[in-house]
Short mmCIF file of C-alpha atoms and ligand atoms in Angstrom, two decimals:
data_model
loop_
_atom_site.label_atom_id
_atom_site.label_comp_id
_atom_site.label_asym_id
_atom_site.label_seq_id
_atom_site.Cartn_x
_atom_site.Cartn_y
_atom_site.Cartn_z
CA MET A 43 -131.66 16.02 79.85
CA ALA A 44 -130.56 19.60 80.59
CA ASN A 45 -127.21 20.09 78.94
CA ASP A 46 -125.56 17.00 77.55
CA THR A 47 -122.22 18.12 76.18
CA ASN A 48 -121.07 14.59 75.35
CA ARG A 49 -124.19 13.87 73.34
CA PHE A 50 -123.84 17.20 71.52
CA GLN A 51 -120.20 16.41 70.65
CA ALA A 52 -121.20 12.91 69.48
CA ILE A 53 -123.82 14.44 67.15
CA ILE A 54 -121.30 16.93 65.74
CA SER A 55 -118.80 14.10 65.07
CA HIS A 56 -121.49 11.93 63.50
CA CYS A 57 -122.52 14.79 61.18
CA LYS A 58 -118.93 15.11 59.99
CA GLU A 59 -118.18 11.38 59.69
CA TYR A 60 -121.29 10.57 57.66
CA GLY A 61 -121.32 13.55 55.29
CA PHE A 62 -124.02 15.70 56.90
CA ILE A 63 -122.08 18.82 57.93
CA PHE A 64 -118.45 19.92 57.44
CA PRO A 65 -116.71 23.04 58.78
CA SER A 66 -116.58 25.60 55.95
CA SER A 67 -113.33 25.70 53.95
CA GLU A 68 -111.92 23.10 56.31
CA ILE A 69 -108.64 22.66 54.38
CA TYR A 70 -107.80 26.23 55.51
CA ASP A 71 -108.78 25.39 59.12
CA GLY A 72 -112.40 26.44 58.69
CA LEU A 73 -114.23 29.72 59.21
CA GLN A 74 -115.79 30.35 62.59
CA ALA A 75 -119.55 29.79 62.74
CA VAL A 76 -119.83 28.94 59.03
CA TYR A 77 -120.62 25.39 57.91
CA ASP A 78 -121.09 23.42 54.70
CA TYR A 79 -123.74 20.76 54.26
CA GLY A 80 -122.40 17.53 52.75
CA GLN A 81 -124.08 14.99 50.51
CA MET A 82 -126.37 13.65 53.26
CA GLY A 83 -126.94 16.97 55.01
CA ALA A 84 -127.98 18.72 51.80
CA GLU A 85 -130.66 16.05 51.21
CA LEU A 86 -131.96 16.26 54.78
CA LYS A 87 -132.01 20.05 54.66
CA LYS A 88 -133.85 20.04 51.35
CA ASN A 89 -136.44 17.61 52.70
CA ILE A 90 -137.07 19.88 55.71
CA LYS A 91 -137.42 22.88 53.37
CA ASP A 92 -139.83 21.02 51.09
CA TYR A 93 -141.95 19.89 54.05
CA TRP A 94 -142.18 23.46 55.39
CA TRP A 95 -142.86 24.96 51.94
CA LYS A 96 -145.58 22.46 51.14
CA SER A 97 -147.27 22.84 54.56
CA MET A 98 -147.19 26.62 54.28
CA THR A 99 -148.30 27.05 50.68
CA GLN A 100 -150.00 24.00 49.17
CA LEU A 101 -151.56 22.40 52.27
CA SER A 102 -152.34 25.42 54.44
CA ASP A 103 -155.98 26.28 55.20
CA GLU A 104 -154.97 29.90 54.67
CA ASN A 105 -154.14 31.63 51.40
CA ILE A 106 -150.33 31.68 51.36
CA VAL A 107 -148.01 32.08 48.36
CA GLY A 108 -144.23 31.79 48.19
CA ILE A 109 -141.59 34.15 46.77
CA ASP A 110 -137.83 34.18 46.40
CA ALA A 111 -136.43 37.70 46.88
CA ALA A 112 -132.81 38.74 46.39
CA ILE A 113 -130.30 38.80 49.25
CA PHE A 114 -129.12 42.28 48.23
CA MET A 115 -131.69 44.97 48.85
CA HIS A 116 -131.67 48.74 48.52
CA PRO A 117 -129.80 50.07 51.57
CA THR A 118 -132.74 52.27 52.58
CA THR A 119 -134.63 49.04 53.32
CA TRP A 120 -132.53 48.60 56.45
CA LYS A 121 -132.91 52.20 57.55
CA ALA A 122 -136.69 51.86 57.21
CA SER A 123 -136.82 48.50 58.96
CA GLY A 124 -134.88 49.88 61.92
CA HIS A 125 -131.98 47.45 61.54
CA VAL A 126 -129.37 50.19 61.00
CA ASP A 127 -130.30 51.83 64.30
CA ASN A 128 -131.68 48.98 66.37
CA PHE A 129 -130.24 45.65 65.30
CA ASN A 130 -127.75 45.68 68.12
CA ASP A 131 -126.77 43.41 70.92
CA PRO A 132 -125.22 44.59 74.18
CA MET A 133 -121.60 43.38 74.24
CA ILE A 134 -118.86 43.36 76.79
CA ASP A 135 -115.12 42.78 76.25
CA ASN A 136 -112.69 41.14 78.63
CA LYS A 137 -109.69 43.48 78.83
CA ASP A 138 -107.19 40.67 79.39
CA SER A 139 -108.21 38.17 76.71
CA LYS A 140 -109.69 40.85 74.36
CA LYS A 141 -112.56 38.41 73.87
CA ARG A 142 -115.99 39.93 73.20
CA TYR A 143 -119.18 38.42 74.67
CA ARG A 144 -122.87 38.98 74.15
CA VAL A 145 -123.98 40.07 77.62
CA ASP A 146 -127.06 37.82 77.76
CA HIS A 147 -125.04 34.79 76.67
CA LEU A 148 -122.36 35.45 79.27
CA ILE A 149 -124.94 35.67 82.05
CA GLU A 150 -126.94 32.68 80.74
CA GLY A 151 -123.73 30.61 80.66
CA PHE A 152 -123.12 31.50 84.31
CA ALA A 153 -126.71 30.58 85.21
CA GLU A 154 -126.38 27.22 83.41
CA GLU A 155 -123.19 26.45 85.37
CA GLN A 156 -124.92 27.33 88.63
CA SER A 157 -127.90 25.14 87.89
CA ALA A 158 -125.63 22.25 86.84
CA THR A 159 -123.88 22.47 90.22
CA GLY A 160 -127.14 22.52 92.21
CA ASN A 161 -127.48 26.33 92.73
CA GLU A 162 -130.88 26.44 91.05
CA GLN A 163 -132.10 29.44 93.04
CA LEU A 164 -129.07 31.60 92.19
CA ALA A 165 -129.44 30.64 88.51
CA LYS A 166 -133.10 31.61 88.54
CA ASP A 167 -132.55 34.91 90.39
CA THR A 168 -129.71 35.89 88.06
CA LEU A 169 -131.81 35.26 84.96
CA THR A 170 -134.78 37.16 86.41
CA ALA A 171 -132.53 40.11 87.24
CA MET A 172 -130.97 39.97 83.75
CA ASP A 173 -134.38 39.98 82.03
CA ALA A 174 -135.48 43.01 84.03
CA LEU A 175 -132.25 44.94 83.28
CA ILE A 176 -132.32 44.08 79.56
CA ALA A 177 -135.93 45.23 79.35
CA LYS A 178 -134.80 48.65 80.69
CA ASP A 179 -131.58 48.79 78.58
CA ASP A 180 -129.83 49.25 81.93
CA PHE A 181 -126.23 48.56 80.87
CA ALA A 182 -124.67 49.80 84.12
CA GLY A 183 -126.98 47.43 86.03
CA LEU A 184 -126.04 44.52 83.77
CA LYS A 185 -122.33 45.19 84.30
CA LYS A 186 -122.91 45.29 88.05
CA LEU A 187 -124.77 41.95 87.83
CA ILE A 188 -121.74 40.44 86.05
CA GLU A 189 -119.32 41.89 88.61
CA ASP A 190 -121.43 41.03 91.67
CA ASN A 191 -121.57 37.40 90.54
CA LYS A 192 -117.85 37.43 89.69
CA ILE A 193 -118.59 36.09 86.22
CA LYS A 194 -115.26 35.30 84.59
CA CYS A 195 -114.01 35.23 81.01
CA ALA A 196 -113.58 31.60 79.92
CA ILE A 197 -110.23 32.41 78.27
CA SER A 198 -108.42 34.72 80.72
CA GLY A 199 -110.27 33.59 83.83
CA THR A 200 -110.49 37.24 85.00
CA CYS A 201 -113.36 39.62 85.76
CA ASN A 202 -111.61 42.57 84.12
CA TRP A 203 -114.53 43.84 81.97
CA THR A 204 -115.06 46.91 79.78
CA ASP A 205 -118.32 48.84 79.91
CA ILE A 206 -121.21 47.36 77.94
CA ARG A 207 -121.70 48.73 74.40
CA GLN A 208 -124.14 48.11 71.55
CA PHE A 209 -122.80 46.27 68.48
CA ASN A 210 -124.63 46.12 65.13
CA LEU A 211 -124.95 42.61 63.76
CA MET A 212 -125.34 43.39 60.04
CA PHE A 213 -122.59 42.53 57.55
CA SER A 214 -121.90 45.16 54.94
CA THR A 215 -120.10 45.15 51.60
CA GLU A 216 -119.71 47.45 48.59
CA PHE A 217 -122.05 47.38 45.65
CA GLY A 218 -120.83 48.29 42.17
CA ASN A 219 -117.31 49.53 41.45
CA THR A 220 -117.30 53.22 42.23
CA VAL A 221 -116.70 54.24 45.81
CA SER A 222 -117.82 57.68 46.92
CA SER A 223 -115.56 59.92 49.00
CA ASP A 224 -117.32 59.08 52.26
CA GLY A 225 -117.40 55.40 51.35
CA GLU A 226 -121.07 55.25 52.39
CA ASP A 227 -122.99 55.54 49.09
CA ASN A 228 -122.10 52.08 47.90
CA LYS A 229 -122.44 50.41 51.26
CA ILE A 230 -124.93 47.60 51.08
CA TYR A 231 -125.97 45.07 53.71
CA LEU A 232 -126.30 41.33 53.51
CA ARG A 233 -129.86 40.81 54.70
CA PRO A 234 -130.05 39.89 58.40
CA GLU A 235 -133.59 38.50 57.93
CA THR A 236 -135.54 37.39 54.86
CA ALA A 237 -138.70 39.15 56.05
CA GLN A 238 -137.88 42.52 54.46
CA GLY A 239 -137.86 40.93 50.99
CA ILE A 240 -141.48 40.04 51.68
CA PHE A 241 -142.48 43.48 53.00
CA VAL A 242 -141.05 45.38 50.03
CA ASN A 243 -142.92 43.03 47.68
CA PHE A 244 -146.20 43.22 49.58
CA LEU A 245 -147.98 45.32 46.92
CA ASN A 246 -146.44 43.43 43.98
CA VAL A 247 -147.75 40.13 45.28
CA GLN A 248 -151.08 41.48 46.52
CA LYS A 249 -151.90 43.13 43.21
CA THR A 250 -150.54 40.54 40.75
CA GLY A 251 -151.90 37.63 42.80
CA ARG A 252 -155.22 39.41 43.52
CA MET A 253 -154.72 38.48 47.14
CA LYS A 254 -157.45 39.25 49.63
CA ILE A 255 -156.69 39.87 53.28
CA PRO A 256 -156.00 37.71 55.28
CA PHE A 257 -153.20 36.21 53.22
CA GLY A 258 -149.58 35.19 53.65
CA ILE A 259 -146.27 35.38 51.79
CA ALA A 260 -143.68 32.71 52.54
CA GLN A 261 -139.99 32.60 51.71
CA ILE A 262 -136.93 30.45 52.33
CA GLY A 263 -133.51 32.01 52.01
CA LYS A 264 -130.12 32.90 53.40
CA ALA A 265 -129.62 35.50 56.11
CA PHE A 266 -126.37 36.84 57.58
CA ARG A 267 -125.52 38.09 61.05
CA ASN A 268 -122.17 38.97 62.52
CA GLU A 269 -122.86 36.93 65.64
CA ILE A 270 -120.35 37.49 68.38
CA VAL A 271 -120.71 34.32 70.35
CA ALA A 272 -120.96 31.66 67.71
CA ARG A 273 -119.72 28.38 69.05
CA GLN A 274 -122.76 26.14 69.11
CA PHE A 275 -122.36 24.32 65.80
CA VAL A 276 -125.21 25.14 63.38
CA PHE A 277 -127.35 26.56 66.21
CA ARG A 278 -125.81 30.00 65.84
CA MET A 279 -124.10 30.75 62.55
CA ARG A 280 -122.98 33.84 60.69
CA GLU A 281 -124.55 32.61 57.44
CA PHE A 282 -127.77 30.67 57.92
CA GLU A 283 -131.12 30.02 56.33
CA GLN A 284 -134.56 31.17 57.45
CA MET A 285 -138.05 29.96 56.55
CA GLU A 286 -140.31 32.93 57.16
CA MET A 287 -143.95 33.73 56.56
CA GLN A 288 -145.62 37.11 56.89
CA PHE A 289 -149.37 36.90 57.37
CA PHE A 290 -151.18 40.14 56.44
CA ILE A 291 -154.30 40.85 58.47
CA ARG A 292 -156.85 43.52 59.30
CA PRO A 293 -155.71 45.82 62.18
CA GLY A 294 -157.34 44.82 65.45
CA THR A 295 -157.35 41.08 64.65
CA GLN A 296 -153.70 40.52 65.57
CA LYS A 297 -154.28 38.87 68.98
CA GLU A 298 -156.48 36.16 67.53
CA TRP A 299 -154.14 35.47 64.56
CA TYR A 300 -151.09 35.48 66.84
CA GLU A 301 -152.64 32.72 68.97
CA LYS A 302 -153.72 30.82 65.88
CA TRP A 303 -150.24 30.87 64.35
CA LYS A 304 -148.67 29.83 67.66
CA SER A 305 -150.74 26.66 67.70
CA THR A 306 -150.49 26.02 63.93
CA ARG A 307 -146.72 26.15 64.09
CA LEU A 308 -146.47 23.93 67.16
CA ASP A 309 -148.73 21.41 65.40
CA TRP A 310 -146.38 21.48 62.40
CA HIS A 311 -143.48 20.38 64.61
CA LYS A 312 -145.59 17.64 66.19
CA SER A 313 -146.74 16.45 62.75
CA LEU A 314 -143.16 15.32 62.18
CA GLY A 315 -143.45 13.03 65.18
CA MET A 316 -141.30 15.31 67.36
CA PRO A 317 -142.34 14.72 71.02
CA ALA A 318 -144.56 17.41 72.57
CA ASP A 319 -142.53 17.51 75.80
CA LYS A 320 -139.47 18.69 73.85
CA TYR A 321 -141.23 21.99 73.09
CA LYS A 322 -142.23 25.00 75.12
CA PHE A 323 -143.21 28.62 74.47
CA HIS A 324 -141.10 31.44 75.85
CA ASN A 325 -142.70 34.89 75.84
CA HIS A 326 -140.33 37.77 75.06
CA VAL A 327 -139.76 40.14 77.98
CA LYS A 328 -138.10 42.79 75.84
CA LEU A 329 -139.98 43.17 72.58
CA ALA A 330 -138.10 43.87 69.34
CA HIS A 331 -138.58 47.37 67.94
CA TYR A 332 -141.32 46.16 65.57
CA ALA A 333 -143.46 43.90 67.80
CA ASP A 334 -146.50 44.22 70.09
CA ALA A 335 -146.28 40.55 71.14
CA ALA A 336 -143.65 37.90 70.51
CA CYS A 337 -142.65 34.46 71.66
CA ASP A 338 -140.18 31.72 70.83
CA ILE A 339 -140.98 28.11 70.28
CA GLU A 340 -138.15 26.52 72.22
CA PHE A 341 -136.87 23.00 71.61
CA GLU A 342 -134.88 20.88 74.01
CA PHE A 343 -131.57 20.59 72.16
CA PRO A 344 -128.71 18.65 73.82
CA ILE A 345 -127.51 22.13 74.93
CA GLY A 346 -130.82 22.71 76.75
CA PHE A 347 -134.12 24.40 75.85
CA LYS A 348 -133.31 27.04 73.18
CA GLU A 349 -135.14 29.13 70.60
CA LEU A 350 -136.05 27.24 67.44
CA GLU A 351 -138.73 29.47 65.94
CA GLY A 352 -140.15 32.93 66.59
CA ILE A 353 -143.78 34.03 66.32
CA HIS A 354 -144.04 37.81 66.19
CA SER A 355 -146.96 40.19 66.03
CA ARG A 356 -145.19 42.89 63.99
CA THR A 357 -148.09 45.36 63.86
CA ASP A 358 -148.01 47.66 60.79
CA PHE A 359 -144.50 48.79 61.71
CA ASP A 360 -142.63 47.52 58.65
CA LEU A 361 -145.14 48.49 55.96
CA LYS A 362 -145.61 51.91 57.56
CA GLN A 363 -141.87 52.48 57.67
CA HIS A 364 -141.45 51.43 54.02
CA GLN A 365 -144.32 53.75 53.08
CA GLU A 366 -142.60 56.63 54.84
CA TYR A 367 -139.11 55.98 53.42
CA SER A 368 -140.16 55.03 49.86
CA LYS A 369 -143.06 57.52 49.62
CA LYS A 370 -145.09 54.68 48.03
CA LYS A 371 -148.49 53.85 49.49
CA MET A 372 -148.52 50.47 51.24
CA GLN A 373 -152.27 50.43 51.66
CA TYR A 374 -154.85 47.78 50.99
CA PHE A 375 -158.48 48.48 50.12
CA ASP A 376 -160.74 46.11 52.06
CA ASN A 377 -164.23 46.02 50.57
CA ASP A 378 -165.61 43.60 53.15
CA VAL A 379 -168.35 45.22 55.18
CA ASP A 380 -167.62 46.17 58.78
CA PRO A 381 -170.65 44.85 60.74
CA GLU A 382 -170.35 47.74 63.21
CA THR A 383 -170.60 50.56 60.65
CA GLY A 384 -172.32 48.72 57.79
CA LYS A 385 -169.66 50.21 55.47
CA PRO A 386 -166.56 48.64 53.83
CA PHE A 387 -163.48 48.54 56.05
CA GLY A 388 -161.80 50.65 53.35
CA ASN A 389 -158.11 51.60 53.13
CA TYR A 390 -155.59 50.57 55.74
CA ILE A 391 -152.00 49.41 56.18
CA PRO A 392 -152.27 45.73 57.12
CA TYR A 393 -150.94 44.30 60.36
CA VAL A 394 -148.60 41.33 60.21
CA ILE A 395 -148.09 38.11 62.12
CA GLU A 396 -144.72 36.56 61.34
CA THR A 397 -143.57 32.99 61.78
CA SER A 398 -139.80 32.66 61.47
CA ILE A 399 -137.87 29.43 61.82
CA GLY A 400 -134.16 28.84 61.31
CA LEU A 401 -133.69 26.00 58.83
CA ASP A 402 -130.31 25.08 60.31
CA ARG A 403 -131.79 25.02 63.81
CA MET A 404 -134.60 22.79 62.57
CA PHE A 405 -131.95 20.55 61.03
CA LEU A 406 -130.21 20.39 64.42
CA ALA A 407 -133.51 19.68 66.20
CA VAL A 408 -134.32 16.83 63.80
CA MET A 409 -130.79 15.47 64.05
CA SER A 410 -130.72 15.68 67.88
CA GLN A 411 -134.06 13.92 68.11
CA ALA A 412 -133.03 11.21 65.64
CA TYR A 413 -129.56 10.45 67.00
CA THR A 414 -129.75 7.25 69.06
CA GLU A 415 -127.05 5.05 70.50
CA GLU A 416 -128.42 1.55 71.06
CA ASP A 417 -126.90 -1.28 73.07
CA LEU A 418 -127.72 -4.51 71.24
CA SER A 419 -125.57 -6.81 73.36
CA THR A 420 -126.76 -10.35 74.02
CA GLU A 421 -125.40 -12.87 76.50
CA GLU A 422 -123.19 -14.24 73.74
CA LYS A 423 -121.71 -11.04 72.37
CA LYS A 424 -121.39 -7.31 72.87
CA ASP A 425 -122.96 -5.17 70.16
CA GLU A 426 -124.15 -1.61 69.68
CA ARG A 427 -125.31 0.66 66.89
CA VAL A 428 -125.81 4.35 66.16
CA VAL A 429 -129.05 4.93 64.32
CA LEU A 430 -130.64 8.13 63.06
CA LYS A 431 -134.37 7.65 63.58
CA PHE A 432 -135.46 10.35 61.14
CA PRO A 433 -139.13 10.65 60.18
CA ALA A 434 -139.15 8.65 56.91
CA LYS A 435 -140.25 11.70 54.89
CA LEU A 436 -137.14 13.62 55.96
CA ALA A 437 -134.57 10.82 55.60
CA PRO A 438 -131.87 11.62 52.99
CA ILE A 439 -132.10 8.12 51.51
CA LYS A 440 -135.45 6.34 51.64
CA MET A 441 -134.43 2.89 50.46
CA ALA A 442 -131.09 1.10 50.14
CA VAL A 443 -130.96 -1.90 47.82
CA LEU A 444 -128.30 -4.43 48.75
CA PRO A 445 -127.52 -7.52 46.65
CA LEU A 446 -126.28 -10.30 48.91
CA THR A 447 -123.43 -11.08 46.50
CA LYS A 448 -121.81 -9.24 43.59
CA LYS A 449 -122.62 -12.06 41.14
CA ASP A 450 -125.25 -14.60 40.03
CA GLY A 451 -127.49 -11.89 38.57
CA LEU A 452 -128.31 -10.35 41.99
CA PRO A 453 -126.86 -6.89 41.20
CA GLU A 454 -129.02 -6.78 38.06
CA ILE A 455 -132.20 -7.42 40.07
CA ALA A 456 -131.16 -4.71 42.57
CA GLU A 457 -130.48 -2.23 39.77
CA LYS A 458 -133.86 -2.97 38.22
CA ILE A 459 -135.59 -2.25 41.56
CA ILE A 460 -133.77 1.08 41.77
CA ALA A 461 -134.59 1.96 38.16
CA ASP A 462 -138.25 1.37 38.95
CA CYS A 463 -138.33 3.49 42.14
CA LYS A 464 -135.81 6.31 41.72
CA SER A 465 -138.15 8.75 40.02
CA GLN A 466 -140.32 8.72 43.15
CA PHE A 467 -137.85 8.64 46.01
CA ARG A 468 -134.12 8.59 46.69
CA CYS A 469 -132.60 5.10 46.48
CA PHE A 470 -129.08 3.92 47.19
CA TYR A 471 -127.17 0.91 45.86
CA GLU A 472 -124.43 -0.80 47.87
CA GLU A 473 -122.69 -4.12 47.20
CA LYS A 474 -119.52 -3.71 49.27
CA ASP A 475 -118.97 -5.34 52.73
CA SER A 476 -121.02 -7.90 54.63
CA ILE A 477 -124.76 -7.40 54.78
CA GLY A 478 -124.53 -6.68 58.54
CA LYS A 479 -122.02 -3.89 57.98
CA ARG A 480 -124.14 -2.44 55.20
CA TYR A 481 -127.20 -2.40 57.49
CA ARG A 482 -125.24 -0.54 60.17
CA ARG A 483 -124.02 2.05 57.69
CA MET A 484 -127.57 2.65 56.51
CA ASP A 485 -128.72 2.94 60.17
CA ALA A 486 -126.06 5.60 60.71
CA LEU A 487 -127.39 7.53 57.69
CA GLY A 488 -130.99 7.16 58.87
CA THR A 489 -132.24 5.09 55.90
CA PRO A 490 -135.68 3.73 56.90
CA PHE A 491 -135.68 0.70 54.57
CA CYS A 492 -132.97 -1.73 53.46
CA VAL A 493 -133.89 -4.23 50.78
CA THR A 494 -131.78 -7.35 50.40
CA VAL A 495 -131.73 -9.22 47.11
CA ASP A 496 -130.70 -12.88 47.56
CA HIS A 497 -130.79 -16.11 45.57
CA GLN A 498 -134.44 -16.73 46.43
CA SER A 499 -135.25 -13.40 44.72
CA LYS A 500 -134.28 -15.04 41.43
CA GLU A 501 -136.69 -17.91 42.03
CA ASP A 502 -139.82 -16.13 43.27
CA ASN A 503 -139.40 -12.36 42.79
CA THR A 504 -139.33 -11.68 46.53
CA VAL A 505 -136.86 -9.70 48.64
CA THR A 506 -136.22 -9.05 52.33
CA ILE A 507 -137.17 -5.60 53.61
CA ARG A 508 -135.56 -4.50 56.88
CA HIS A 509 -137.15 -1.77 58.99
CA ARG A 510 -134.54 0.58 60.46
CA ASP A 511 -136.00 1.24 63.94
CA SER A 512 -137.28 -2.24 64.84
CA MET A 513 -134.61 -4.03 62.72
CA GLU A 514 -137.40 -6.46 61.81
CA GLN A 515 -137.18 -8.15 58.45
CA GLU A 516 -139.95 -9.50 56.27
CA ARG A 517 -140.09 -11.28 52.96
CA ILE A 518 -142.25 -9.48 50.41
CA PRO A 519 -142.88 -9.56 46.64
CA ILE A 520 -140.69 -7.03 44.77
CA ASP A 521 -143.76 -5.36 43.30
CA LYS A 522 -144.97 -4.39 46.83
CA LEU A 523 -141.79 -2.41 47.64
CA LYS A 524 -142.67 0.89 46.08
CA GLU A 525 -146.05 1.02 47.79
CA ILE A 526 -144.54 0.32 51.24
CA VAL A 527 -141.97 3.11 50.90
CA LEU A 528 -144.41 5.59 49.37
CA ASN A 529 -146.88 4.98 52.22
CA ALA A 530 -144.16 5.60 54.80
CA ILE A 531 -143.01 8.90 53.29
CA ALA A 532 -146.46 10.30 52.42
N1 GAP B 1756 -137.70 38.01 60.90
C1 GAP B 1756 -137.62 37.80 62.30
C2 GAP B 1756 -136.36 37.22 62.73
O1 GAP B 1756 -135.41 37.15 61.99
P1 GAP B 1756 -135.22 36.13 64.81
O2 GAP B 1756 -135.82 35.61 66.09
O3 GAP B 1756 -134.07 37.05 64.91
O4 GAP B 1756 -136.41 36.79 64.02
C3 GAP B 1756 -135.74 33.92 63.54
O5 GAP B 1756 -134.79 34.89 63.91
C4 GAP B 1756 -135.15 32.54 63.60
O6 GAP B 1756 -133.96 32.48 62.80
C5 GAP B 1756 -134.70 32.09 64.99
O7 GAP B 1756 -135.78 31.55 65.73
C6 GAP B 1756 -133.65 31.06 64.67
O8 GAP B 1756 -134.26 29.79 64.42
C7 GAP B 1756 -133.05 31.56 63.37
N2 GAP B 1756 -131.76 32.25 63.63
C8 GAP B 1756 -131.57 33.51 64.06
N3 GAP B 1756 -130.26 33.79 64.16
C9 GAP B 1756 -129.60 32.66 63.79
C10 GAP B 1756 -128.21 32.30 63.68
N4 GAP B 1756 -127.25 33.18 63.94
N5 GAP B 1756 -127.91 31.05 63.27
C11 GAP B 1756 -128.88 30.15 62.97
N6 GAP B 1756 -130.19 30.43 63.05
C12 GAP B 1756 -130.56 31.67 63.46
#
């Protein structure tokens, strides 16, 4: 499936209807590219976070610890990191509609249209030409590419373009309550990546944690970017969350660690049962200002293969820059013996391999993979269902307990089951509507197990457990329930 707009729209509607994602401040008509997670979405998002955090810190074969740095950072951080000067995207404005576009997105959109209408070769050639021009920062060449292909603005329908200019993506605000005459002193940025909170704390963590290289620092947190083209639901937002890990290594070992982290991260995705053929690596043609190698792990979203996670070999760029700007040494003393010289490796600024995944994009990947429309029609009657086939460990609700009727002591048995299980996993009680309707609602929320309490439960302490994906039901003793669910979410 290359670009399935209908499916993407269906997923967006489902997220809204079932309390996963709402447009931000919707009563005021929303805020572009900003979203709120609802009662189901917040649970799913938290489960993804917990799975990442646990894999990175507790379960990793490497020595990795987690931190939680502030969103506000000293403004010099962003001068040192290069974001003030380099965190730009080439933009172009349409003079008629006044609409601004990111140049690569405009050209990619054209290429997608061409490939959808059978002009594969033109799409390929255009993208190859674009990559080469971007790599050379050749803005005149990029504008010519847009004009030669008669790429139009989607709003005005014209090719009346301005020249291409760079546009910084950082948001800024004022810090404190005194503004200097030039207005600059109090200017502070909302972090565009969480990584810098890790770099500036490198020595704090290394020393207080007695960390020995190689080691990693992981973090989950909000990041902010003034994205220009932001119309792909939670794929590209202005306020989003990142799960990043900086792995500090000895200089010269970066190639080997880069390859290792590429495969470790791909394995993490597969460990969730995500199909291997939905993933591919995309090597960066134009490297960011800090990298000596970089690639994306792309996922096949309903809008096509797109970046889900980045693996970057960031050299010693960031620590070196912070050393220069802060005048504080960012060195590590390595007393392991170098086999070539027979002496300790000694002092150096570590190199860094970074893994950086967008939490919201991972949410969208999980949701896109889970969303299934099933035709259940038989000869007798038409029937269908929408089911979210989440991995059980990520599902917002693990077990719904449904008394067949609201009386005869059945609700009490259901409540007792919940009381016994709720400290270990999220349960849900529902007594309204027919049992069939309740099953369908739980399917639409992605609940892997529905437990029905009926009159037989009173006689022999058994219940029916229904499995979401197969819809199979089995009769089991109540005291086996917890074990079944715990095994499935382990
Ligand atoms: N520290 C490196 C860094 O920030 P990046 O490739 O710019 O690298 C890493 O971002 C990841 O963050 C991306 O792979 C993507 O999943 C996520 N991301 C970036 N911009 C985003 C946005 N505007 N909305 C949602 N997720 C975004």
